[in-house]
PDB file of C-alpha atoms in Angstrom:
ATOM      1  CA  MET B   1      17.256  -3.466   9.356  1.00 50.00           C
ATOM      2  CA  GLY B   2      16.809  -0.913  12.082  1.00 48.00           C
ATOM      3  CA  ARG B   3      13.573  -0.747  13.968  1.00 47.00           C
ATOM      4  CA  PRO B   4      11.531   2.219  12.709  1.00 46.00           C
ATOM      5  CA  ALA B   5       9.971   4.634  15.154  1.00 49.00           C
ATOM      6  CA  SER B   6       6.199   4.926  15.286  1.00 64.00           C
ATOM      7  CA  GLU B   7       6.062   8.644  14.382  1.00 85.00           C
ATOM      8  CA  ALA B   8       4.441   9.193  10.985  1.00 88.00           C
ATOM      9  CA  VAL B   9       6.247  11.383   8.460  1.00 90.00           C
ATOM     10  CA  ILE B  10       3.760  10.721   5.634  1.00 91.00           C
ATOM     11  CA  GLU B  11       0.062  10.246   6.288  1.00 92.00           C
ATOM     12  CA  THR B  12      -2.858  10.230   3.866  1.00 90.00           C
ATOM     13  CA  ARG B  13      -6.551   9.508   4.364  1.00 92.00           C
ATOM     14  CA  GLY B  14      -8.942   8.833   1.501  1.00 90.00           C
ATOM     15  CA  LEU B  15      -6.549  10.233  -1.097  1.00 87.00           C
ATOM     16  CA  ARG B  16      -7.952  10.316  -4.649  1.00 85.00           C
ATOM     17  CA  ARG B  17      -6.572  11.380  -8.011  1.00 83.00           C
ATOM     18  CA  VAL B  18      -8.821  11.556 -11.062  1.00 82.00           C
ATOM     19  CA  PHE B  19      -7.776  12.164 -14.666  1.00 79.00           C
ATOM     20  CA  LYS B  20     -10.424  13.407 -17.067  1.00 81.00           C
ATOM     21  CA  SER B  21     -10.535  13.378 -20.839  1.00 77.00           C
ATOM     22  CA  ARG B  22     -13.263  14.161 -23.327  1.00 79.00           C
ATOM     23  CA  ARG B  23     -14.373  10.549 -23.460  1.00 82.00           C
ATOM     24  CA  ARG B  24     -13.871   9.205 -19.955  1.00 83.00           C
ATOM     25  CA  GLN B  25     -12.771   9.723 -16.387  1.00 81.00           C
ATOM     26  CA  VAL B  26     -10.056   7.561 -14.798  1.00 76.00           C
ATOM     27  CA  GLU B  27      -9.611   7.294 -11.034  1.00 77.00           C
ATOM     28  CA  ALA B  28      -5.861   6.575 -10.819  1.00 74.00           C
ATOM     29  CA  VAL B  29      -5.831   6.693  -7.009  1.00 80.00           C
ATOM     30  CA  ALA B  30      -9.014   5.593  -5.244  1.00 81.00           C
ATOM     31  CA  GLY B  31      -9.221   6.429  -1.541  1.00 84.00           C
ATOM     32  CA  VAL B  32      -5.674   5.567  -0.460  1.00 86.00           C
ATOM     33  CA  ASP B  33      -4.793   5.556   3.266  1.00 90.00           C
ATOM     34  CA  LEU B  34      -1.065   5.516   4.050  1.00 90.00           C
ATOM     35  CA  ASN B  35       1.060   5.895   7.164  1.00 92.00           C
ATOM     36  CA  VAL B  36       4.846   5.973   6.649  1.00 94.00           C
ATOM     37  CA  ARG B  37       6.902   5.918   9.845  1.00 94.00           C
ATOM     38  CA  ARG B  38      10.058   7.875  10.509  1.00 94.00           C
ATOM     39  CA  GLY B  39      13.248   6.022   9.611  1.00 94.00           C
ATOM     40  CA  GLU B  40      11.685   3.139   7.690  1.00 96.00           C
ATOM     41  CA  ILE B  41      11.948   2.035   4.085  1.00 96.00           C
ATOM     42  CA  PHE B  42       8.364   1.926   2.853  1.00 97.00           C
ATOM     43  CA  GLY B  43       7.714   0.125  -0.419  1.00 95.00           C
ATOM     44  CA  PHE B  44       4.856   1.105  -2.705  1.00 91.00           C
ATOM     45  CA  LEU B  45       4.365  -1.810  -5.081  1.00 86.00           C
ATOM     46  CA  GLY B  46       2.301  -2.353  -8.158  1.00 76.00           C
ATOM     47  CA  PRO B  47       2.357  -2.949 -11.899  1.00 66.00           C
ATOM     48  CA  ASN B  48       2.942  -0.187 -14.416  1.00 61.00           C
ATOM     49  CA  GLY B  49      -0.174   1.973 -14.534  1.00 57.00           C
ATOM     50  CA  ALA B  50      -1.366   0.950 -11.057  1.00 56.00           C
ATOM     51  CA  GLY B  51      -1.126   4.490  -9.655  1.00 53.00           C
ATOM     52  CA  LYS B  52       2.299   4.405  -7.960  1.00 52.00           C
ATOM     53  CA  THR B  53       3.877   7.474  -9.526  1.00 50.00           C
ATOM     54  CA  THR B  54       0.628   9.418  -9.299  1.00 48.00           C
ATOM     55  CA  ARG B  55       1.291   9.435  -5.556  1.00 44.00           C
ATOM     56  CA  ILE B  56       4.587  11.374  -5.683  1.00 44.00           C
ATOM     57  CA  GLY B  57       5.471  14.843  -6.884  1.00 37.00           C
ATOM     58  CA  TYR B  58       9.010  14.167  -8.056  1.00 42.00           C
ATOM     59  CA  VAL B  59       9.679  11.401 -10.564  1.00 33.00           C
ATOM     60  CA  GLY B  60      13.300  10.237 -10.557  1.00 48.00           C
ATOM     61  CA  GLN B  61      13.027   7.201 -12.799  1.00 46.00           C
ATOM     62  CA  ALA B  62      14.229   8.900 -15.987  1.00 51.00           C
ATOM     63  CA  GLY B  63      17.132  10.764 -14.372  1.00 57.00           C
ATOM     64  CA  GLY B  64      17.545  14.518 -14.044  1.00 64.00           C
ATOM     65  CA  ALA B  65      21.267  15.224 -14.527  1.00 73.00           C
ATOM     66  CA  ASP B  66      22.502  17.474 -17.369  1.00 82.00           C
ATOM     67  CA  ARG B  67      24.249  15.316 -19.984  1.00 88.00           C
ATOM     68  CA  GLU B  68      26.703  18.057 -20.962  1.00 91.00           C
ATOM     69  CA  ILE B  69      28.369  18.655 -17.593  1.00 94.00           C
ATOM     70  CA  THR B  70      30.367  16.374 -15.336  1.00 97.00           C
ATOM     71  CA  GLY B  71      28.847  14.416 -12.499  1.00 96.00           C
ATOM     72  CA  ARG B  72      30.981  16.289  -9.978  1.00 97.00           C
ATOM     73  CA  THR B  73      29.825  19.668 -11.322  1.00 96.00           C
ATOM     74  CA  GLU B  74      26.194  18.534 -11.180  1.00 95.00           C
ATOM     75  CA  LEU B  75      26.560  17.482  -7.529  1.00 96.00           C
ATOM     76  CA  VAL B  76      28.229  20.770  -6.564  1.00 97.00           C
ATOM     77  CA  PHE B  77      25.555  22.765  -8.408  1.00 94.00           C
ATOM     78  CA  GLN B  78      22.806  20.840  -6.609  1.00 91.00           C
ATOM     79  CA  GLY B  79      24.454  21.596  -3.274  1.00 94.00           C
ATOM     80  CA  ARG B  80      24.619  25.303  -4.082  1.00 95.00           C
ATOM     81  CA  LEU B  81      20.908  25.265  -4.958  1.00 92.00           C
ATOM     82  CA  TYR B  82      20.255  24.008  -1.417  1.00 90.00           C
ATOM     83  CA  GLY B  83      22.181  26.933   0.055  1.00 93.00           C
ATOM     84  CA  MET B  84      25.505  25.240   0.732  1.00 94.00           C
ATOM     85  CA  SER B  85      28.736  27.217   0.375  1.00 97.00           C
ATOM     86  CA  THR B  86      30.948  26.399  -2.604  1.00 97.00           C
ATOM     87  CA  ALA B  87      33.484  24.705  -0.329  1.00 97.00           C
ATOM     88  CA  GLY B  88      30.743  22.790   1.478  1.00 96.00           C
ATOM     89  CA  ALA B  89      29.156  21.656  -1.776  1.00 96.00           C
ATOM     90  CA  GLN B  90      32.522  20.515  -3.133  1.00 97.00           C
ATOM     91  CA  LYS B  91      33.233  18.541   0.033  1.00 97.00           C
ATOM     92  CA  ARG B  92      29.800  16.928  -0.037  1.00 94.00           C
ATOM     93  CA  ALA B  93      30.193  16.063  -3.737  1.00 96.00           C
ATOM     94  CA  ALA B  94      33.509  14.334  -3.001  1.00 97.00           C
ATOM     95  CA  GLU B  95      31.893  12.331  -0.186  1.00 92.00           C
ATOM     96  CA  LEU B  96      29.040  11.199  -2.426  1.00 92.00           C
ATOM     97  CA  ILE B  97      31.350  10.316  -5.316  1.00 94.00           C
ATOM     98  CA  GLU B  98      33.311   8.006  -3.031  1.00 90.00           C
ATOM     99  CA  MET B  99      30.190   6.601  -1.367  1.00 84.00           C
ATOM    100  CA  LEU B 100      28.530   5.809  -4.702  1.00 85.00           C
ATOM    101  CA  GLU B 101      31.727   4.445  -6.300  1.00 87.00           C
ATOM    102  CA  LEU B 102      31.784   7.085  -9.041  1.00 93.00           C
ATOM    103  CA  GLU B 103      35.465   8.046  -8.727  1.00 95.00           C
ATOM    104  CA  GLY B 104      36.281   6.895 -12.264  1.00 95.00           C
ATOM    105  CA  ALA B 105      33.340   8.750 -13.821  1.00 96.00           C
ATOM    106  CA  ALA B 106      32.939  11.902 -11.703  1.00 96.00           C
ATOM    107  CA  ASP B 107      34.939  14.176 -14.009  1.00 97.00           C
ATOM    108  CA  ARG B 108      33.397  12.920 -17.239  1.00 97.00           C
ATOM    109  CA  LYS B 109      30.269  14.325 -18.871  1.00 96.00           C
ATOM    110  CA  VAL B 110      27.099  12.654 -17.623  1.00 94.00           C
ATOM    111  CA  GLY B 111      26.196  11.800 -21.221  1.00 94.00           C
ATOM    112  CA  THR B 112      29.020   9.234 -21.249  1.00 96.00           C
ATOM    113  CA  TYR B 113      27.776   7.387 -18.142  1.00 94.00           C
ATOM    114  CA  SER B 114      26.422   3.848 -18.122  1.00 90.00           C
ATOM    115  CA  GLY B 115      22.880   3.267 -16.898  1.00 84.00           C
ATOM    116  CA  GLY B 116      24.128   2.186 -13.482  1.00 84.00           C
ATOM    117  CA  GLN B 117      26.373   5.232 -13.132  1.00 89.00           C
ATOM    118  CA  LYS B 118      23.509   7.569 -14.057  1.00 88.00           C
ATOM    119  CA  ARG B 119      21.223   5.944 -11.512  1.00 84.00           C
ATOM    120  CA  ARG B 120      23.829   6.233  -8.751  1.00 87.00           C
ATOM    121  CA  LEU B 121      24.398   9.881  -9.684  1.00 91.00           C
ATOM    122  CA  ASP B 122      20.636  10.501  -9.486  1.00 88.00           C
ATOM    123  CA  ILE B 123      20.648   9.051  -5.971  1.00 84.00           C
ATOM    124  CA  GLY B 124      23.600  11.274  -5.099  1.00 88.00           C
ATOM    125  CA  LEU B 125      21.692  14.343  -6.297  1.00 89.00           C
ATOM    126  CA  GLY B 126      18.887  13.416  -3.925  1.00 85.00           C
ATOM    127  CA  LEU B 127      21.318  13.006  -1.023  1.00 84.00           C
ATOM    128  CA  VAL B 128      23.365  16.197  -1.399  1.00 89.00           C
ATOM    129  CA  HIS B 129      21.523  18.084   1.336  1.00 86.00           C
ATOM    130  CA  GLY B 130      21.144  15.120   3.709  1.00 83.00           C
ATOM    131  CA  PRO B 131      17.351  14.750   3.426  1.00 85.00           C
ATOM    132  CA  GLU B 132      15.290  13.234   6.210  1.00 89.00           C
ATOM    133  CA  LEU B 133      12.792  11.944   3.633  1.00 90.00           C
ATOM    134  CA  LEU B 134      13.700  10.624   0.185  1.00 89.00           C
ATOM    135  CA  PHE B 135      11.407   9.452  -2.618  1.00 90.00           C
ATOM    136  CA  LEU B 136      12.907   6.859  -4.975  1.00 89.00           C
ATOM    137  CA  ASP B 137      10.765   6.089  -8.011  1.00 86.00           C
ATOM    138  CA  GLU B 138      11.785   2.703  -9.456  1.00 85.00           C
ATOM    139  CA  PRO B 139      15.502   3.430  -8.901  1.00 84.00           C
ATOM    140  CA  THR B 140      16.804   0.189 -10.439  1.00 84.00           C
ATOM    141  CA  THR B 141      14.705   0.054 -13.604  1.00 81.00           C
ATOM    142  CA  GLY B 142      16.887  -1.039 -16.524  1.00 76.00           C
ATOM    143  CA  LEU B 143      20.025  -1.658 -14.456  1.00 79.00           C
ATOM    144  CA  ASP B 144      22.334  -4.666 -14.720  1.00 81.00           C
ATOM    145  CA  PRO B 145      22.561  -6.929 -11.631  1.00 86.00           C
ATOM    146  CA  GLN B 146      25.830  -5.414 -10.372  1.00 84.00           C
ATOM    147  CA  SER B 147      24.541  -1.837 -10.606  1.00 81.00           C
ATOM    148  CA  ARG B 148      21.270  -2.892  -9.030  1.00 84.00           C
ATOM    149  CA  ALA B 149      23.140  -4.393  -6.062  1.00 86.00           C
ATOM    150  CA  ARG B 150      25.077  -1.139  -5.583  1.00 83.00           C
ATOM    151  CA  VAL B 151      21.861   0.870  -5.504  1.00 84.00           C
ATOM    152  CA  TRP B 152      20.435  -1.557  -2.936  1.00 89.00           C
ATOM    153  CA  ASP B 153      23.555  -1.098  -0.795  1.00 89.00           C
ATOM    154  CA  GLU B 154      23.181   2.682  -0.902  1.00 83.00           C
ATOM    155  CA  VAL B 155      19.493   2.516   0.047  1.00 88.00           C
ATOM    156  CA  ARG B 156      20.467   0.361   3.036  1.00 92.00           C
ATOM    157  CA  ARG B 157      23.128   2.913   4.051  1.00 88.00           C
ATOM    158  CA  MET B 158      20.533   5.703   3.888  1.00 86.00           C
ATOM    159  CA  HIS B 159      18.268   3.612   6.096  1.00 91.00           C
ATOM    160  CA  ASP B 160      21.088   3.048   8.589  1.00 93.00           C
ATOM    161  CA  ARG B 161      21.629   6.836   8.775  1.00 88.00           C
ATOM    162  CA  GLY B 162      17.971   7.343   9.698  1.00 90.00           C
ATOM    163  CA  THR B 163      16.627   8.554   6.349  1.00 90.00           C
ATOM    164  CA  THR B 164      12.982   7.716   5.671  1.00 93.00           C
ATOM    165  CA  VAL B 165      12.775   6.192   2.186  1.00 93.00           C
ATOM    166  CA  PHE B 166       9.580   5.962   0.138  1.00 94.00           C
ATOM    167  CA  LEU B 167      10.334   3.442  -2.605  1.00 93.00           C
ATOM    168  CA  THR B 168       8.095   2.734  -5.580  1.00 90.00           C
ATOM    169  CA  THR B 169       8.903  -0.410  -7.534  1.00 86.00           C
ATOM    170  CA  HIS B 170       7.418  -3.320  -9.444  1.00 81.00           C
ATOM    171  CA  TYR B 171      10.368  -5.568  -8.533  1.00 86.00           C
ATOM    172  CA  LEU B 172       9.100  -7.700  -5.674  1.00 87.00           C
ATOM    173  CA  ASP B 173      12.508  -9.148  -4.794  1.00 89.00           C
ATOM    174  CA  GLU B 174      13.703  -5.562  -4.354  1.00 92.00           C
ATOM    175  CA  ALA B 175      10.905  -4.770  -1.930  1.00 93.00           C
ATOM    176  CA  ASP B 176      11.478  -8.023  -0.058  1.00 93.00           C
ATOM    177  CA  ALA B 177      15.198  -7.291   0.333  1.00 93.00           C
ATOM    178  CA  LEU B 178      14.935  -3.620   1.318  1.00 96.00           C
ATOM    179  CA  CYS B 179      11.601  -2.665   2.837  1.00 97.00           C
ATOM    180  CA  ASP B 180      10.468  -2.596   6.454  1.00 97.00           C
ATOM    181  CA  ARG B 181       6.851  -2.425   5.273  1.00 97.00           C
ATOM    182  CA  VAL B 182       5.132  -2.510   1.912  1.00 95.00           C
ATOM    183  CA  ALA B 183       1.780  -1.577   0.424  1.00 93.00           C
ATOM    184  CA  ILE B 184       0.540  -3.206  -2.776  1.00 88.00           C
ATOM    185  CA  ILE B 185      -1.597  -1.002  -5.008  1.00 86.00           C
ATOM    186  CA  ASP B 186      -3.759  -2.273  -7.845  1.00 82.00           C
ATOM    187  CA  TYR B 187      -6.187  -0.216  -9.912  1.00 81.00           C
ATOM    188  CA  GLY B 188      -5.633   2.720  -7.574  1.00 84.00           C
ATOM    189  CA  LYS B 189      -6.467   0.865  -4.347  1.00 86.00           C
ATOM    190  CA  ILE B 190      -4.333  -0.613  -1.572  1.00 90.00           C
ATOM    191  CA  VAL B 191      -4.952  -4.372  -1.663  1.00 87.00           C
ATOM    192  CA  ALA B 192      -2.423  -5.419   1.012  1.00 90.00           C
ATOM    193  CA  GLU B 193      -0.136  -3.726   3.546  1.00 93.00           C
ATOM    194  CA  GLY B 194       2.342  -4.949   6.168  1.00 95.00           C
ATOM    195  CA  THR B 195       5.883  -6.214   6.551  1.00 96.00           C
ATOM    196  CA  PRO B 196       7.019  -8.573   3.780  1.00 93.00           C
ATOM    197  CA  GLU B 197       7.004 -11.461   6.262  1.00 89.00           C
ATOM    198  CA  GLU B 198       3.507 -10.633   7.540  1.00 90.00           C
ATOM    199  CA  LEU B 199       2.104 -10.554   4.017  1.00 90.00           C
ATOM    200  CA  LYS B 200       3.742 -13.831   3.057  1.00 86.00           C
ATOM    201  CA  ARG B 201       2.660 -15.606   6.245  1.00 80.00           C
ATOM    202  CA  ALA B 202      -0.932 -14.448   5.743  1.00 81.00           C
ATOM    203  CA  ILE B 203      -1.499 -16.338   2.516  1.00 74.00           C
ATOM    204  CA  ALA B 204      -0.872 -20.080   2.713  1.00 63.00           C
ATOM    205  CA  GLY B 205       2.257 -20.753   4.715  1.00 77.00           C
ATOM    206  CA  ASP B 206       5.212 -22.711   3.354  1.00 87.00           C
ATOM    207  CA  VAL B 207       4.868 -25.600   0.908  1.00 88.00           C
ATOM    208  CA  VAL B 208       6.767 -28.868   1.373  1.00 92.00           C
ATOM    209  CA  THR B 209       6.784 -30.954  -1.822  1.00 91.00           C
ATOM    210  CA  PHE B 210       8.163 -34.487  -1.934  1.00 93.00           C
ATOM    211  CA  SER B 211       8.014 -37.676  -3.971  1.00 92.00           C
ATOM    212  CA  ILE B 212       8.068 -41.339  -2.925  1.00 90.00           C
ATOM    213  CA  ALA B 213       8.617 -43.799  -5.766  1.00 84.00           C
ATOM    214  CA  GLY B 214       5.266 -45.504  -6.407  1.00 82.00           C
ATOM    215  CA  GLU B 215       3.829 -44.856  -2.928  1.00 87.00           C
ATOM    216  CA  GLN B 216       2.548 -41.294  -2.993  1.00 89.00           C
ATOM    217  CA  GLN B 217      -0.863 -42.140  -1.535  1.00 92.00           C
ATOM    218  CA  ARG B 218       0.631 -44.008   1.416  1.00 92.00           C
ATOM    219  CA  ALA B 219       3.012 -41.099   2.002  1.00 93.00           C
ATOM    220  CA  LEU B 220       0.117 -38.641   1.911  1.00 93.00           C
ATOM    221  CA  ASP B 221      -1.835 -40.735   4.419  1.00 93.00           C
ATOM    222  CA  ALA B 222       1.189 -40.813   6.747  1.00 93.00           C
ATOM    223  CA  VAL B 223       1.423 -37.044   7.137  1.00 94.00           C
ATOM    224  CA  LYS B 224      -1.863 -35.369   6.157  1.00 92.00           C
ATOM    225  CA  ASP B 225      -3.503 -35.442   9.614  1.00 92.00           C
ATOM    226  CA  GLN B 226      -0.642 -33.773  11.494  1.00 93.00           C
ATOM    227  CA  ALA B 227      -1.529 -30.576  13.374  1.00 91.00           C
ATOM    228  CA  PHE B 228       1.054 -28.504  11.482  1.00 90.00           C
ATOM    229  CA  VAL B 229      -0.431 -29.417   8.064  1.00 91.00           C
ATOM    230  CA  ARG B 230      -2.973 -26.866   6.790  1.00 87.00           C
ATOM    231  CA  GLU B 231      -3.675 -28.667   3.529  1.00 85.00           C
ATOM    232  CA  ALA B 232      -2.370 -31.803   1.829  1.00 90.00           C
ATOM    233  CA  ARG B 233      -2.855 -33.047  -1.706  1.00 87.00           C
ATOM    234  CA  LEU B 234      -1.375 -35.116  -4.521  1.00 89.00           C
ATOM    235  CA  GLU B 235      -0.423 -33.161  -7.607  1.00 82.00           C
ATOM    236  CA  ASN B 236       1.663 -34.152 -10.647  1.00 81.00           C
ATOM    237  CA  GLY B 237       2.941 -37.270  -8.913  1.00 84.00           C
ATOM    238  CA  SER B 238       4.139 -35.446  -5.788  1.00 89.00           C
ATOM    239  CA  VAL B 239       2.780 -34.796  -2.302  1.00 92.00           C
ATOM    240  CA  HIS B 240       2.200 -31.109  -1.524  1.00 89.00           C
ATOM    241  CA  LEU B 241       1.872 -30.087   2.131  1.00 91.00           C
ATOM    242  CA  TYR B 242       0.909 -26.531   3.130  1.00 87.00           C
ATOM    243  CA  VAL B 243       2.404 -25.882   6.559  1.00 89.00           C
ATOM    244  CA  ASP B 244       2.805 -22.934   8.924  1.00 82.00           C
ATOM    245  CA  ARG B 245       6.573 -23.080   9.406  1.00 83.00           C
ATOM    246  CA  GLY B 246       8.450 -25.146   6.885  1.00 88.00           C
ATOM    247  CA  GLU B 247      11.752 -25.184   8.769  1.00 88.00           C
ATOM    248  CA  VAL B 248       9.986 -26.762  11.777  1.00 89.00           C
ATOM    249  CA  ALA B 249       7.667 -29.051   9.806  1.00 92.00           C
ATOM    250  CA  MET B 250      10.342 -30.505   7.528  1.00 92.00           C
ATOM    251  CA  PRO B 251      12.190 -32.584  10.193  1.00 94.00           C
ATOM    252  CA  ALA B 252       8.867 -33.884  11.545  1.00 94.00           C
ATOM    253  CA  ILE B 253       7.759 -34.914   8.049  1.00 94.00           C
ATOM    254  CA  LEU B 254      11.029 -36.752   7.436  1.00 94.00           C
ATOM    255  CA  ARG B 255      10.667 -38.631  10.730  1.00 94.00           C
ATOM    256  CA  LEU B 256       7.100 -39.688   9.890  1.00 94.00           C
ATOM    257  CA  LEU B 257       8.116 -40.968   6.462  1.00 93.00           C
ATOM    258  CA  ASP B 258      11.065 -42.836   7.930  1.00 93.00           C
ATOM    259  CA  SER B 259       8.808 -44.456  10.548  1.00 93.00           C
ATOM    260  CA  ALA B 260       6.527 -45.636   7.723  1.00 92.00           C
ATOM    261  CA  ASN B 261       9.535 -47.105   5.847  1.00 93.00           C
ATOM    262  CA  LEU B 262       9.024 -44.683   2.961  1.00 92.00           C
ATOM    263  CA  GLN B 263      12.092 -43.478   1.085  1.00 88.00           C
ATOM    264  CA  LEU B 264      12.144 -40.018  -0.440  1.00 89.00           C
ATOM    265  CA  THR B 265      13.245 -39.485  -4.022  1.00 91.00           C
ATOM    266  CA  THR B 266      12.890 -35.675  -3.928  1.00 92.00           C
ATOM    267  CA  VAL B 267      11.972 -33.076  -1.303  1.00 93.00           C
ATOM    268  CA  GLU B 268      11.676 -29.302  -1.602  1.00 92.00           C
ATOM    269  CA  LEU B 269      10.650 -26.417   0.668  1.00 92.00           C
ATOM    270  CA  HIS B 270       9.028 -23.424  -1.041  1.00 87.00           C
ATOM    271  CA  ARG B 271       8.430 -20.198   0.835  1.00 84.00           C
ATOM    272  CA  PRO B 272       5.760 -17.765  -0.391  1.00 83.00           C
ATOM    273  CA  SER B 273       7.041 -14.696  -2.223  1.00 84.00           C
ATOM    274  CA  LEU B 274       5.516 -11.242  -2.525  1.00 86.00           C
ATOM    275  CA  ASP B 275       4.480 -12.255  -6.030  1.00 82.00           C
ATOM    276  CA  ASP B 276       2.443 -15.052  -4.411  1.00 79.00           C
ATOM    277  CA  VAL B 277       0.843 -12.362  -2.224  1.00 83.00           C
ATOM    278  CA  PHE B 278       0.012 -10.234  -5.265  1.00 80.00           C
ATOM    279  CA  LEU B 279      -1.385 -13.265  -7.077  1.00 73.00           C
ATOM    280  CA  ARG B 280      -3.606 -14.090  -4.091  1.00 74.00           C
ATOM    281  CA  GLN B 281      -4.847 -10.500  -3.765  1.00 77.00           C
ATOM    282  CA  THR B 282      -5.450  -9.719  -7.445  1.00 72.00           C
ATOM    283  CA  GLY B 283      -5.729 -13.041  -9.254  1.00 67.00           C
ATOM    284  CA  ARG B 284      -2.698 -12.376 -11.461  1.00 64.00           C
ATOM    285  CA  SER B 285       1.076 -12.230 -11.182  1.00 66.00           C
ATOM    286  CA  LEU B 286       2.808  -8.876 -10.835  1.00 63.00           C
ATOM    287  CA  ARG B 287       5.544 -10.122 -13.160  1.00 57.00           C
ATOM    288  CA  GLU B 288       2.927 -10.619 -15.861  1.00 54.00           C
ATOM    289  CA  THR B 289       1.260  -7.237 -15.360  1.00 56.00           C
ATOM    290  CA  ALA B 290       4.599  -5.376 -15.275  1.00 54.00           C
ATOM    291  CA  ALA B 291       5.927  -7.011 -18.443  1.00 50.00           C
TER     292      ALA B 291
END
């Protein structure tokens, strides 16, 4: 990913949004501070109902294209709405159709499109006028893996061209793969913010899990006092070591076990995920809350 500049293109301080009904008042957004830098992909993460979409004025998740006209016509029409000439809009539509791999569908009615084709067309509609800032609200919801990968590729291309992308999603692997920085929102409040790597490093480090046939306690004693081990314990017949950098600790652990004449039966390195971060911050898994 490119290195984003420090200039802020979106900045909020103490932002609140309250919904009132006859019976109660709900604070959907509770004092949110945000700073989105020019040229970065900023992920806004949280379960359904956490307050993500309340933060943006345009919601693209459901798709906005007219089902009764062709994708090409819709792209040209969008370009004309932004003040482009007919020839310019037609040229831009052709570029987007090729870029988004819609050549086989461009001259069919949008109502015949697959979910992935509709989502790519929606992205194209947002790109017609070459925006400097683009909001994408859960752009891969309901897509098959192949279509999802294509959308990811297009978001990366936008990033490479310098577009600032504000991405809302409850797919943590998506945020991990695409975003320069992320903010996790829960019950209307930001509970964590930083780069994906910063957030993952801040929780418990990597976990090295291994088994030694019948000698788990001796194996634990051989490694638990090393400087790189944050925490060590026996669990379900295996040794679990919480370490700062698993790729560095793993060779050292293997050498220690070999020196103690202990033979491994299994060994595994687990790196924290953004779902681990959410679990640590909120006490529950984002996968569970988004289901």
